[in-house]
Short mmCIF file of C-alpha atoms and ligand atoms in Angstrom, two decimals:
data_model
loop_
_atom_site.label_atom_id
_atom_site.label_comp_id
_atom_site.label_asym_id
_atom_site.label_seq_id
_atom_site.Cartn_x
_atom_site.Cartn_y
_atom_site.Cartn_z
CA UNK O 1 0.00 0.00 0.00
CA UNK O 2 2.90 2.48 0.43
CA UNK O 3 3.54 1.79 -3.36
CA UNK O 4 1.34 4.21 -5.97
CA UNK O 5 2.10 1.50 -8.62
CA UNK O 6 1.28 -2.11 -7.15
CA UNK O 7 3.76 -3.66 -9.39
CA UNK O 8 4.14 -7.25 -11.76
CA UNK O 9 1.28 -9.71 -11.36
CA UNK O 10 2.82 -13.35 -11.00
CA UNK O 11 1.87 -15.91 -13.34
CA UNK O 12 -0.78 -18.44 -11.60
CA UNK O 13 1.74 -21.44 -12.59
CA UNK O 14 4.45 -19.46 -9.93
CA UNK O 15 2.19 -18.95 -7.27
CA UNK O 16 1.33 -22.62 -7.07
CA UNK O 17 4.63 -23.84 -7.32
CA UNK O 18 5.84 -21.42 -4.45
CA UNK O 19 2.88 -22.80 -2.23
CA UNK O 20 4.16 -26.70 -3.58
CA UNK O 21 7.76 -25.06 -2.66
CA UNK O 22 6.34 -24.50 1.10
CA UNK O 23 5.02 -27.29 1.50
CA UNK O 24 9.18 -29.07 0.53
CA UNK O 25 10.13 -26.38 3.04
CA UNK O 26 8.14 -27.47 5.56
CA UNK O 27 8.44 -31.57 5.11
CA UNK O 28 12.68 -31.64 5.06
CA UNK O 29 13.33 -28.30 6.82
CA UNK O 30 15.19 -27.86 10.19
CA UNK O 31 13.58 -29.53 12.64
CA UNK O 32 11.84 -32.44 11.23
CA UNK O 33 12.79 -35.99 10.82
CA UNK O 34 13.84 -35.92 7.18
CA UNK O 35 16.31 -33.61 8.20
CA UNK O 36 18.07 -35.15 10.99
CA UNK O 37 18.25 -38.28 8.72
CA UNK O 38 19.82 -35.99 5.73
CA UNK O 39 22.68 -34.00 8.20
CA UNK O 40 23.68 -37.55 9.84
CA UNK O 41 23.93 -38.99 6.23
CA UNK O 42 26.53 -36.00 5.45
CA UNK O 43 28.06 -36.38 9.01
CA UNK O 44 28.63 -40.13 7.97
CA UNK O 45 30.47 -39.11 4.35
CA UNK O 46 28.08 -40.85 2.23
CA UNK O 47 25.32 -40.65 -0.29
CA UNK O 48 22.88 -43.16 0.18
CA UNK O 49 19.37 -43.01 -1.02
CA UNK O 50 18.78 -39.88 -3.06
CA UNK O 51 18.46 -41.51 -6.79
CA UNK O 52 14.90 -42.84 -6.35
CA UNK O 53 14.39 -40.74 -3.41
CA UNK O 54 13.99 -37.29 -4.64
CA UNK O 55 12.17 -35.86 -1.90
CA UNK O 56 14.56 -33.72 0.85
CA UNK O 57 17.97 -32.55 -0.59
CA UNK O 58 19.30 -29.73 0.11
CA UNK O 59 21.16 -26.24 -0.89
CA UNK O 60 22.98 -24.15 1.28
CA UNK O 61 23.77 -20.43 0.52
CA UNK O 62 26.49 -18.73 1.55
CA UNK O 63 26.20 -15.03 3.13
CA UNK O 64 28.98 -12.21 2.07
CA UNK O 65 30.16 -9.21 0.91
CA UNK O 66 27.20 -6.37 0.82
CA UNK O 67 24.03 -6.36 1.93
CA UNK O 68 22.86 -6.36 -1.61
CA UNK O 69 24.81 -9.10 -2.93
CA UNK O 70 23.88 -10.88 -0.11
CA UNK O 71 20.15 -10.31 -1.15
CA UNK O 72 21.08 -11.14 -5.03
CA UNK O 73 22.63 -13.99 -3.80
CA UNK O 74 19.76 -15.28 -1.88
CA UNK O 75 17.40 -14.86 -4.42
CA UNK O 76 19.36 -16.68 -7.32
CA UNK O 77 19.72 -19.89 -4.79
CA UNK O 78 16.22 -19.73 -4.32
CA UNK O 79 15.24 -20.01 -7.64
CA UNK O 80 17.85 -23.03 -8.10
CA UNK O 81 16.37 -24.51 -5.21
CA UNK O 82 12.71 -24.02 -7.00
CA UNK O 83 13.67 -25.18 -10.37
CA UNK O 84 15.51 -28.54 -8.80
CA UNK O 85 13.16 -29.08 -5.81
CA UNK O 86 15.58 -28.54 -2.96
CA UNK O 87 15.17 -26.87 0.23
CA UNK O 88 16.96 -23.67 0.64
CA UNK O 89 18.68 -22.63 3.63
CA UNK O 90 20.43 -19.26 4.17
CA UNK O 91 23.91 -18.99 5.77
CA UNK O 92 22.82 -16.56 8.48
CA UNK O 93 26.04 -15.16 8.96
CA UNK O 94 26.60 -11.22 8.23
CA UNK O 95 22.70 -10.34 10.07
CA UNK O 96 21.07 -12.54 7.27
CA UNK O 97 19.70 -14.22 10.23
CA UNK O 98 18.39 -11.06 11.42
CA UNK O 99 16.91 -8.63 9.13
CA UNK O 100 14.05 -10.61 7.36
CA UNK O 101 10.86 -11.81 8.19
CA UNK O 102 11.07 -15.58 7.40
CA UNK O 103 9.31 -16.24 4.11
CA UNK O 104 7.93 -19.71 4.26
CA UNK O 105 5.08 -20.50 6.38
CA UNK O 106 5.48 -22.66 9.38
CA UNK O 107 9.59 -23.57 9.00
CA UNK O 108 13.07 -21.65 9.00
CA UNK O 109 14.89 -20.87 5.85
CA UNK O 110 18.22 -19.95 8.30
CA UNK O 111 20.24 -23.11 8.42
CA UNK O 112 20.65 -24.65 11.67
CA UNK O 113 24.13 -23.74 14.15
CA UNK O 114 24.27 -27.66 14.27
CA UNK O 115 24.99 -27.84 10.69
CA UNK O 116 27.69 -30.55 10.05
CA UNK O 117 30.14 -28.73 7.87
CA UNK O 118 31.80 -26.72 10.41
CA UNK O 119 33.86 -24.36 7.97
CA UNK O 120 31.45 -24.10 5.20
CA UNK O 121 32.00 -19.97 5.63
CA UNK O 122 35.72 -20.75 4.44
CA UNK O 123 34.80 -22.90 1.45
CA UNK O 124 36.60 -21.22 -1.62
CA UNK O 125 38.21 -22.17 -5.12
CA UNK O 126 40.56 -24.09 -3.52
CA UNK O 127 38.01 -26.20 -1.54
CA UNK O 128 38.62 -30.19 -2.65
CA UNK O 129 34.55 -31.03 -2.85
CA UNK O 130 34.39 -27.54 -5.16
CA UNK O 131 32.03 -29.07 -8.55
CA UNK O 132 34.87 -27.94 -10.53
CA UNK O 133 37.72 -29.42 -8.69
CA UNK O 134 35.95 -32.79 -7.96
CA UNK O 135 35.32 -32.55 -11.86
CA UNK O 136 39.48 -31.66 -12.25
CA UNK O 137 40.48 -34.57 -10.12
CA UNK O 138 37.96 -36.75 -11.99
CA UNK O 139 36.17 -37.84 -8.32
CA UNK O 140 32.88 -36.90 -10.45
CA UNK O 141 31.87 -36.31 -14.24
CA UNK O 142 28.97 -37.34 -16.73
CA UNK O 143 28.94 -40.91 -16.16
CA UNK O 144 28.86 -40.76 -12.22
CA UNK O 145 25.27 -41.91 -12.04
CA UNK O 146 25.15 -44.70 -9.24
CA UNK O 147 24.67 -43.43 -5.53
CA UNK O 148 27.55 -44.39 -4.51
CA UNK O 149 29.92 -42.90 -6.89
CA UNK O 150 28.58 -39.55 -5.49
CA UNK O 151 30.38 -37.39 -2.95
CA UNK O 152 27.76 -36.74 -0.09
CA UNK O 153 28.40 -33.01 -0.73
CA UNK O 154 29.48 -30.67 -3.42
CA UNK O 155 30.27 -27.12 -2.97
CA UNK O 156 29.17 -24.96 -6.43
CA UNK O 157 31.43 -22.20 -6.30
CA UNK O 158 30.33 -18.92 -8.54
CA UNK O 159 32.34 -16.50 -6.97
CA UNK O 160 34.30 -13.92 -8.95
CA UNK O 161 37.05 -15.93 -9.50
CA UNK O 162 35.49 -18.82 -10.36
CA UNK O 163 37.09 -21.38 -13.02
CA UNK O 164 36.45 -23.07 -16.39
CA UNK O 165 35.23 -26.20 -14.47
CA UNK O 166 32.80 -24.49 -11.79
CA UNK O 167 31.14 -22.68 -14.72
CA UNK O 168 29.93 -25.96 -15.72
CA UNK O 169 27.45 -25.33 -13.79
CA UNK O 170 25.62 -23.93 -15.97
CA UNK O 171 25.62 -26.69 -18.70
CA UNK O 172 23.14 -29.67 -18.71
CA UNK O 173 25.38 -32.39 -18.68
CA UNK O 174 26.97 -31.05 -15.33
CA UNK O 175 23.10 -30.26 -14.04
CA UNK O 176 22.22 -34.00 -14.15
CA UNK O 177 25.36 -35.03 -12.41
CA UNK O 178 24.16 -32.38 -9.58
CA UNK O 179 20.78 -33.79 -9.49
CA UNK O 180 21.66 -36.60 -7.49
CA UNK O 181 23.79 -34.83 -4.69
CA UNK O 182 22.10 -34.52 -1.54
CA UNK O 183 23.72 -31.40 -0.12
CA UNK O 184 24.75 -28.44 -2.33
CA UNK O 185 26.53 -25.55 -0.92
CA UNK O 186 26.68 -22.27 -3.00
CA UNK O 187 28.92 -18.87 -2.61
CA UNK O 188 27.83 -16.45 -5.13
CA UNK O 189 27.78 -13.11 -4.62
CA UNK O 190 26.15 -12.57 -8.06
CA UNK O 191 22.58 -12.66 -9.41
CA UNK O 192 23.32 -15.67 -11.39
CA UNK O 193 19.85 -16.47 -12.87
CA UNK O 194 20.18 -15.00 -16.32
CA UNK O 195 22.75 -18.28 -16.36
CA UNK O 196 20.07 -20.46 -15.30
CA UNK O 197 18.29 -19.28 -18.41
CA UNK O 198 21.33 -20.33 -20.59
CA UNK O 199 20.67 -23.71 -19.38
CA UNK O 200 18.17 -25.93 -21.89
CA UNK O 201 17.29 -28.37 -19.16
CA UNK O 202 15.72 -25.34 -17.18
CA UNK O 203 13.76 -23.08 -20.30
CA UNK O 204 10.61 -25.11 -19.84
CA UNK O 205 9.82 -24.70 -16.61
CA UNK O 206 11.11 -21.08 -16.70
CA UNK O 207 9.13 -19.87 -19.32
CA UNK O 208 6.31 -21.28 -17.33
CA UNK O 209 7.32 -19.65 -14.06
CA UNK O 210 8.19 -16.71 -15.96
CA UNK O 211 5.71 -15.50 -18.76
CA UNK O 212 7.49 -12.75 -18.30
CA UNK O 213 11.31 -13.18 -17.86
CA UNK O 214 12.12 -9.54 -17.15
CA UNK O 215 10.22 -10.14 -13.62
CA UNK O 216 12.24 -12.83 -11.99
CA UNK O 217 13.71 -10.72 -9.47
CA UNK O 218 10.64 -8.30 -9.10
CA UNK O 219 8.46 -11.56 -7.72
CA UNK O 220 11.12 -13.54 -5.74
CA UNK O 221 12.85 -10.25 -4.47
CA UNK O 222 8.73 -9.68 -3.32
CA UNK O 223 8.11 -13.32 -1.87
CA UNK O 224 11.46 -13.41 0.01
CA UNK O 225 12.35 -10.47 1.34
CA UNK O 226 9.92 -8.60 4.31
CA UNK O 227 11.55 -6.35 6.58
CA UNK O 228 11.79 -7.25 9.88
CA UNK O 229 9.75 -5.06 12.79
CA UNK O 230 12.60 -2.58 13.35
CA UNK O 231 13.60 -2.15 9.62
CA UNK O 232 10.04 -1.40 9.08
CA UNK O 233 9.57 0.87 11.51
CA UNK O 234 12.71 2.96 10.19
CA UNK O 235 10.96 2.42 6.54
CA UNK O 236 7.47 3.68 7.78
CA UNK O 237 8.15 6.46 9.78
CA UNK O 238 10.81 7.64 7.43
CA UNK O 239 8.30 7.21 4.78
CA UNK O 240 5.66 8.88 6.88
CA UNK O 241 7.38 11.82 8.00
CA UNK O 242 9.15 12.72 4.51
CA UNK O 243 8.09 10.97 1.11
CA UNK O 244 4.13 10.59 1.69
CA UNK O 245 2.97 13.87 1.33
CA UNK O 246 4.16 14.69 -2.10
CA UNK O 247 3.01 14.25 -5.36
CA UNK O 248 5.97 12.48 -6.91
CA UNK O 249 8.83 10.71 -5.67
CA UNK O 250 11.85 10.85 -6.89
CA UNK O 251 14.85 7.91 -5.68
CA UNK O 252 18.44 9.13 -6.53
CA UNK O 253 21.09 6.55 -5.43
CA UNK O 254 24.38 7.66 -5.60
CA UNK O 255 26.83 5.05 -4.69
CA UNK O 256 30.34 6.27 -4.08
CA UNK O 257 32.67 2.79 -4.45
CA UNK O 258 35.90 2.72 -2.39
CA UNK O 259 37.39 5.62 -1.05
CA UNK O 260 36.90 8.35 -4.15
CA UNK O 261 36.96 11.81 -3.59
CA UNK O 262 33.76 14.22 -3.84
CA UNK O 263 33.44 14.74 -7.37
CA UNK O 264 31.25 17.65 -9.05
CA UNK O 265 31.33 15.57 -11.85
CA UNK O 266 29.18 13.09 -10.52
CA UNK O 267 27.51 15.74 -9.50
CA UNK O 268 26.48 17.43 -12.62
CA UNK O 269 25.63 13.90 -14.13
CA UNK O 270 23.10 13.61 -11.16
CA UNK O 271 21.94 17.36 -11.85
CA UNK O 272 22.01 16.39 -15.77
CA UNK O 273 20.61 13.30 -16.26
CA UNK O 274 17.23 13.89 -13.37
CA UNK O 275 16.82 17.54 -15.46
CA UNK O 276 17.07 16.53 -18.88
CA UNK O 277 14.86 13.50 -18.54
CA UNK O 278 12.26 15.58 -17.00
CA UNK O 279 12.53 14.02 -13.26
CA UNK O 280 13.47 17.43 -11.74
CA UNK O 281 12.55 21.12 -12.63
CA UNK O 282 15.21 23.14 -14.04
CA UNK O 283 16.25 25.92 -11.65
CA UNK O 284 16.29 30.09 -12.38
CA UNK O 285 19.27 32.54 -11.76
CA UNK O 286 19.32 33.76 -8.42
CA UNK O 287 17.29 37.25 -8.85
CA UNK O 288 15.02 35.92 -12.14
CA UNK O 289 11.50 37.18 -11.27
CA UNK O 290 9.28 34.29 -10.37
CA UNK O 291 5.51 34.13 -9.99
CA UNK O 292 4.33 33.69 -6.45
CA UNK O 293 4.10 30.13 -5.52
CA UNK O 294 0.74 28.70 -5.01
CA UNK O 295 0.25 27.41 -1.47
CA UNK O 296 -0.32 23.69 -1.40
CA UNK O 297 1.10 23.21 -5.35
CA UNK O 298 2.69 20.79 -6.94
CA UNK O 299 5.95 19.21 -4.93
CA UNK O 300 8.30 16.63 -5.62
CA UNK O 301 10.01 14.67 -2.23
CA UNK O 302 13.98 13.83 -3.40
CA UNK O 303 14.98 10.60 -1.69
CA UNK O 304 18.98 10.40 -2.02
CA UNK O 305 20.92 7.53 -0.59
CA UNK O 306 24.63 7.83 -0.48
CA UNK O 307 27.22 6.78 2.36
CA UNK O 308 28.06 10.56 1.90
CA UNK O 309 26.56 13.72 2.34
CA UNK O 310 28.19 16.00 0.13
CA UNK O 311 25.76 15.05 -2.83
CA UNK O 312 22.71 15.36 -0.95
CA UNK O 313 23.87 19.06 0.61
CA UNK O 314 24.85 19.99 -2.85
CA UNK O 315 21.40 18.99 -4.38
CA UNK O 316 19.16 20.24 -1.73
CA UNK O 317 20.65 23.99 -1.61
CA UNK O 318 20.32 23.95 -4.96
CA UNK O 319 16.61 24.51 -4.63
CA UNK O 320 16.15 26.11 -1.96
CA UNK O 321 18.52 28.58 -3.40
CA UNK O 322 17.22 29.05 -6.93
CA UNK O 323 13.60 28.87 -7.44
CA UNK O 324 12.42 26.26 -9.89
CA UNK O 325 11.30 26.92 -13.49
CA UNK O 326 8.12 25.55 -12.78
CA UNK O 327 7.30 26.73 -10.10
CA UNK O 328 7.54 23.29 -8.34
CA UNK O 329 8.19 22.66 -4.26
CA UNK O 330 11.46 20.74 -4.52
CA UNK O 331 12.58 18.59 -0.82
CA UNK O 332 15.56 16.65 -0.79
CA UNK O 333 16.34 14.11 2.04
CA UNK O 334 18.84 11.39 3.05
CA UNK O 335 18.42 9.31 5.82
CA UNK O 336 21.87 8.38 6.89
CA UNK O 337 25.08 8.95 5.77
CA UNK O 338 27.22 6.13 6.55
CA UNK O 339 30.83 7.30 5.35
CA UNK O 340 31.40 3.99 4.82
CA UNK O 341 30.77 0.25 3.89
CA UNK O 342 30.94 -1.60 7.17
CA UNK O 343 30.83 -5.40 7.62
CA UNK O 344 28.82 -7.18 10.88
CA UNK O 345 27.24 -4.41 11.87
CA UNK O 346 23.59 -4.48 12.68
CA UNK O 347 22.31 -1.16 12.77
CA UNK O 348 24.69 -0.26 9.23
CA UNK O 349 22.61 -3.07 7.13
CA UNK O 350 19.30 -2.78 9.31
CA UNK O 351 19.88 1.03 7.37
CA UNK O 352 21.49 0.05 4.22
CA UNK O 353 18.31 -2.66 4.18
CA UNK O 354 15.65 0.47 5.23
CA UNK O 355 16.99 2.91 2.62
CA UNK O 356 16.80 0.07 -0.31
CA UNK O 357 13.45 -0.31 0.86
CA UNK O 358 12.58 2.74 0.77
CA UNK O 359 14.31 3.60 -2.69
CA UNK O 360 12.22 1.16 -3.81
CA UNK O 361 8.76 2.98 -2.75
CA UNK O 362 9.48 6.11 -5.15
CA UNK O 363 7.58 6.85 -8.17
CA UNK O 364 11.02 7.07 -10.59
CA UNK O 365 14.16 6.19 -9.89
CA UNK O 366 17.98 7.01 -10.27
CA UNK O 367 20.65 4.05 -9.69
CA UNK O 368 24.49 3.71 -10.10
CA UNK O 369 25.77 1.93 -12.55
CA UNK O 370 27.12 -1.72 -11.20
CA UNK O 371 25.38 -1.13 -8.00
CA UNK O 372 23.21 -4.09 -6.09
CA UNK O 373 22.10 -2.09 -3.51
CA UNK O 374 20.00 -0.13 -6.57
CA UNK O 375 19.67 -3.42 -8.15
CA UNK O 376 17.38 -4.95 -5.57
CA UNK O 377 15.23 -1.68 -4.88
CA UNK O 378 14.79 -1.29 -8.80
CA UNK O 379 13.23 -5.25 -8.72
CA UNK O 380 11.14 -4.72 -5.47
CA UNK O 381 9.67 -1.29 -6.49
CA UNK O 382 9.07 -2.73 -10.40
CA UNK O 383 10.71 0.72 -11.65
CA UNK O 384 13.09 0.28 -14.69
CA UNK O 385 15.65 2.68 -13.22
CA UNK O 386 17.67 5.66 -15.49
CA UNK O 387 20.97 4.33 -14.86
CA UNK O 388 24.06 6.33 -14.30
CA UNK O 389 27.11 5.11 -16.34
CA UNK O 390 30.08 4.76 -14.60
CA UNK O 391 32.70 7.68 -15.19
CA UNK O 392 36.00 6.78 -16.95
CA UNK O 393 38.75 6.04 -14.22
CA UNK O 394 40.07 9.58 -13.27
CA UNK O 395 36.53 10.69 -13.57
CA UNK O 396 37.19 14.11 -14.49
CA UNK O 397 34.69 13.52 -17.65
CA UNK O 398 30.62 13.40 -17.31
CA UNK O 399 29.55 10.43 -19.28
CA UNK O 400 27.47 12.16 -22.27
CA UNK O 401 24.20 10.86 -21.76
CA UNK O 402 25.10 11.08 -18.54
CA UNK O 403 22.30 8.04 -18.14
CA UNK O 404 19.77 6.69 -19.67
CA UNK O 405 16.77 4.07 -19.54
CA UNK O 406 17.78 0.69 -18.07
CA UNK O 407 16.62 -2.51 -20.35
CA UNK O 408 14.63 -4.05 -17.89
CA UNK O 409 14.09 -4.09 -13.83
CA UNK O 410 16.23 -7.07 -13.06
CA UNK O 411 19.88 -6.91 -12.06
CA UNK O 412 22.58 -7.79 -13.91
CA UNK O 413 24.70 -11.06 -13.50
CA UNK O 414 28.35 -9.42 -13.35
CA UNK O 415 30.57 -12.17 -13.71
CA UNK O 416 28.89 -14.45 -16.26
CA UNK O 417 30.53 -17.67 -17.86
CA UNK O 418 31.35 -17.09 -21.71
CA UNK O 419 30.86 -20.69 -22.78
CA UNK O 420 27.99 -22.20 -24.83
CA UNK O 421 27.50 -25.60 -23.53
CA UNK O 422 26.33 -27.27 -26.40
CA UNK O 423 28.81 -26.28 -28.76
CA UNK O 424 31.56 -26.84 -26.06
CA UNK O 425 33.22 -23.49 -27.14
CA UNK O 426 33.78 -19.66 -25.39
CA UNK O 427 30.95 -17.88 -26.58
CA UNK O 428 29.27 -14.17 -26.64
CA UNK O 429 26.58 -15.11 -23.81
CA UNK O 430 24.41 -12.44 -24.45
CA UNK O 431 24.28 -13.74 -27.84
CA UNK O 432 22.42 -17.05 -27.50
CA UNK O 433 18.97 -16.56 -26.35
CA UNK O 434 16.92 -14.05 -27.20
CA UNK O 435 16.21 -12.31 -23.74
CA UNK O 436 19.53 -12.56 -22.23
CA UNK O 437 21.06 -9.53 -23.08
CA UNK O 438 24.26 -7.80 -21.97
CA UNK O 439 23.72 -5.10 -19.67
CA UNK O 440 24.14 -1.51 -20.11
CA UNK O 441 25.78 -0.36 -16.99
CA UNK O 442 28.96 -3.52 -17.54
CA UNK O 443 28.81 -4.82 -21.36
CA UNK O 444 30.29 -8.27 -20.45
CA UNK O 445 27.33 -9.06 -18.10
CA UNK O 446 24.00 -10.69 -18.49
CA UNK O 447 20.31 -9.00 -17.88
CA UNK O 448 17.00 -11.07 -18.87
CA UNK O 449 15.09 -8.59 -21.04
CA UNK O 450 11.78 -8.15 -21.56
CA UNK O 451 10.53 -10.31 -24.71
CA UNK O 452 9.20 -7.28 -26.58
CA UNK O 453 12.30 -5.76 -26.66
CA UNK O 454 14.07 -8.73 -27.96
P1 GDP D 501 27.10 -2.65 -4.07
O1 GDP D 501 28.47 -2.82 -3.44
O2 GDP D 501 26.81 -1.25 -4.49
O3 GDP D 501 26.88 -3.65 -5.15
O4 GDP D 501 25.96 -2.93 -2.94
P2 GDP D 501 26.00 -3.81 -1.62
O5 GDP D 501 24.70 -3.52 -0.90
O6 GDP D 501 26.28 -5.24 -1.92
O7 GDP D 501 27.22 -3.27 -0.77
C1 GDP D 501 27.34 -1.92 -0.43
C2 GDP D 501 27.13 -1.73 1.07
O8 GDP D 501 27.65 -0.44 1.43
C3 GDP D 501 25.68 -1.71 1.49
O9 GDP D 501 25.15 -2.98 1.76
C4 GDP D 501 25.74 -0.83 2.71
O10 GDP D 501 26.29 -1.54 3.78
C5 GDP D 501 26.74 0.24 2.27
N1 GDP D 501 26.08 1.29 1.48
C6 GDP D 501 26.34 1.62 0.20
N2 GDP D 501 25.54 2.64 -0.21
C7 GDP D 501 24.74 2.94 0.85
C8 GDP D 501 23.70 3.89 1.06
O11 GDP D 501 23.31 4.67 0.20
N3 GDP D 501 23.09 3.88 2.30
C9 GDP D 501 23.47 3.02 3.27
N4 GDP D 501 22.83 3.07 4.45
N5 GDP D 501 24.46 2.11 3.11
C10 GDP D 501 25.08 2.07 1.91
#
């Protein structure tokens, strides 16, 4: 209800396969029988009984880096899970225990302290159950098919630097070796389901799921994440006291990476891009004659979210300084101003999760280029964002357009694999089908698109 635009409406095929989804949730999740039986089986190093036995396996995901990676991250597992009928359980390390509702009815989705890999956190590329080292060493590979040629675990690594052999992943072939692994543990920091969409084994069902492929994130970013009580109370009153009384919304997220100075070029792109695609008024010379304003007209609430202020100040004195050339009421707020990314700190991501949220209630909004944190309030809000180009390294240039209209609401996969599994070759990914595109903000990555515009 805080949203003037309510947003996608799910196909009826993905609503009942998220209640079916609950119910696997609810039958193997922490807690029940099936899941004792399933951790003792991996505390005992084997694999017995899951060809023939479909029902309870398992994927763990992995929480790190940013809060909206983490949320990416979460999101593309749960979708895995969905498409191969395993029960997700979120890592719940770095407050992913802690700033969510849980989404599925009657069970946890946090996995258990008891959990029998102890040091699952420190899995990596070097890690000897990785899919793509097990596949190097030759422990596993197409013809494992027999339950006991299985490892009782495999950890799927699609971190940044992941190899030749983990990208597999994303091919058929390796799929059905997967299948029949109990326990799958992910790290990804990325939002790797345009991949999943690569994968021939998974179009069916996905086309099903998704009439509409350029939702994917929009629904499951909807159906998994809720703000707990105290993030919504920060989203609410925020939203209450600032954003609710005006006519149009405007979401501007600047996200400054690493340590870079203040930059008024960034800040004329800002100034640029919301003026000349009509989001904000142009301003007047100080001393042009104005008419009166009309008490009670038109006005337009600026939500900026930065870790710095310097934007924000820059923004708002620029209208209350200089009238607007239409006559427009102009506020500008930011609700905190962090200085900087911090890791393990609750009240930092209970605000980095608020302002995301409320980014997401605007009418129109502004992101960064190769930013998550505007990735995931783009999807939840259903607002195709104008998106900022990155500025060449020394940044003394503003990118001309300085942004411009994203291709769809969903984020983009940043570190895809460049391999077409059925040829067995290194290919142009965003070549192959029709709405998986590259994305404008970082050519080499991967964006469903909507089908029209394909
Ligand atoms: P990305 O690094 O831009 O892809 O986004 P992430 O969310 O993964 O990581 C950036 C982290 O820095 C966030 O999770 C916050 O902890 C912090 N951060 C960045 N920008 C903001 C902001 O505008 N507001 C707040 N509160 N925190 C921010």
């Amino acid at each position: 209800m805080y949203r003037r635009k309510a947003g996608r409406k799910p196909s009826p095929y993905l609503v009942s396969k998220l209640r079916r989804h609950e119910g696997l949730q609810q039958r193997c999740g922490p807690g029940t029988a099936a899941y004792r039986e399933a951790a003792e089986q991996l505390r005992s190093g084997k694999n017995v009984g899951v060809i023939g036995s479909p029902d309870c396996k398992y994927l763990v995901s992995i929480s790190y880096r940013g809060l909206g990676n983490r949320m990416l991250a979460a999101a593309s597992a749960f979708l895995y899970a969905v498409l191969t009928d395993r029960v997700l359980l979120v890592d719940p390390s770095n407050e992913m225990g802690e700033l969510f509702c849980e989404p599925f009815p009657g069970t946890t989705w946090l996995l258990p302290a008891d959990f029998p890999l102890t040091s699952y956190t420190n899995f990596s590329a070097d890690t000897a159950e990785s899919y793509g080292n097990m596949l190097k060493k030759k422990v596993i590979g197409a013809s494992s098919t027999r339950a006991e040629q299985l490892p009782p675990f495999a950890y799927i690594h699609l971190d940044h630097d992941y190899t030749d052999e983990d990208k597999l992943f994303f091919c058929d072939e390796d799929q059905r070796v997967l299948r029949d692994i109990r326990w799958l543990v992910m790290r990804t920091d990325n939002y790797i389901v345009p991949g999943l969409f690569l994968a021939t084994g998974f179009q069916e069902e996905l086309d099903m799921l998704f009439p509409e492929p350029d939702t994917v994130f929009h629904h499951l970013g909807r159906y998994l994440f809720h703000p707990n009580n105290h993030v919504w109370g920060l989203v609410t009153r925020y939203h209450d006291a600032y954003l609710a009384a005006a006519n149009q919304r405007v979401g501007i997220q600047v996200r400054v990476f690493g340590n870079v100075p203040e930059s008024p070029e960034v800040l004329e792109q800002i100034t640029s891009c919301t003026q000349k695609e009509g989001l904000l008024p142009e301003v007047l010379a100080v001393g042009t004659a104005t008419a009166p304003p009309t008490p009670g007209g038109k006005s337009i609430a600026v939500l900026v979210t930065s870790l710095k202020t310097w934007y924000y100040d820059k923004i708002k004195s620029m209208y209350w300084e200089h009238a607007t050339a239409t006559g427009e009421a102009v506020g500008v707020h930011q609700p905190s101003h962090e200085e900087h990314q911090q890791f393990g700190a609750k009240s930092h991501d209970a605000k980095a999760w608020a302002e995301i949220y409320l980014l997401s209630l605007t009418d129109v909004l502004v992101t960064t280029g190769w930013s998550t944190f505007g990735y995931v309030a783009q999807g939840l809000g259903g607002l195709t964002p104008l998106i900022m180009y990155k500025p060449d390294d020394n940044g003394s240039v503003v990118p001309d357009p300085p942004c411009s209209r994203d291709l769809s609401m969903e984020p983009c996969f940043h570190a895809p694999p460049y391999y077409d599994c059925r040829l067995k070759k290194g290919a142009d990914t965003g070549k192959i089908v029709p709405h998986v595109q590259n994305c404008k903000d970082m050519s080499w990555g991967l964006k469903l698109a909507p089908r029209s515009a394909t």
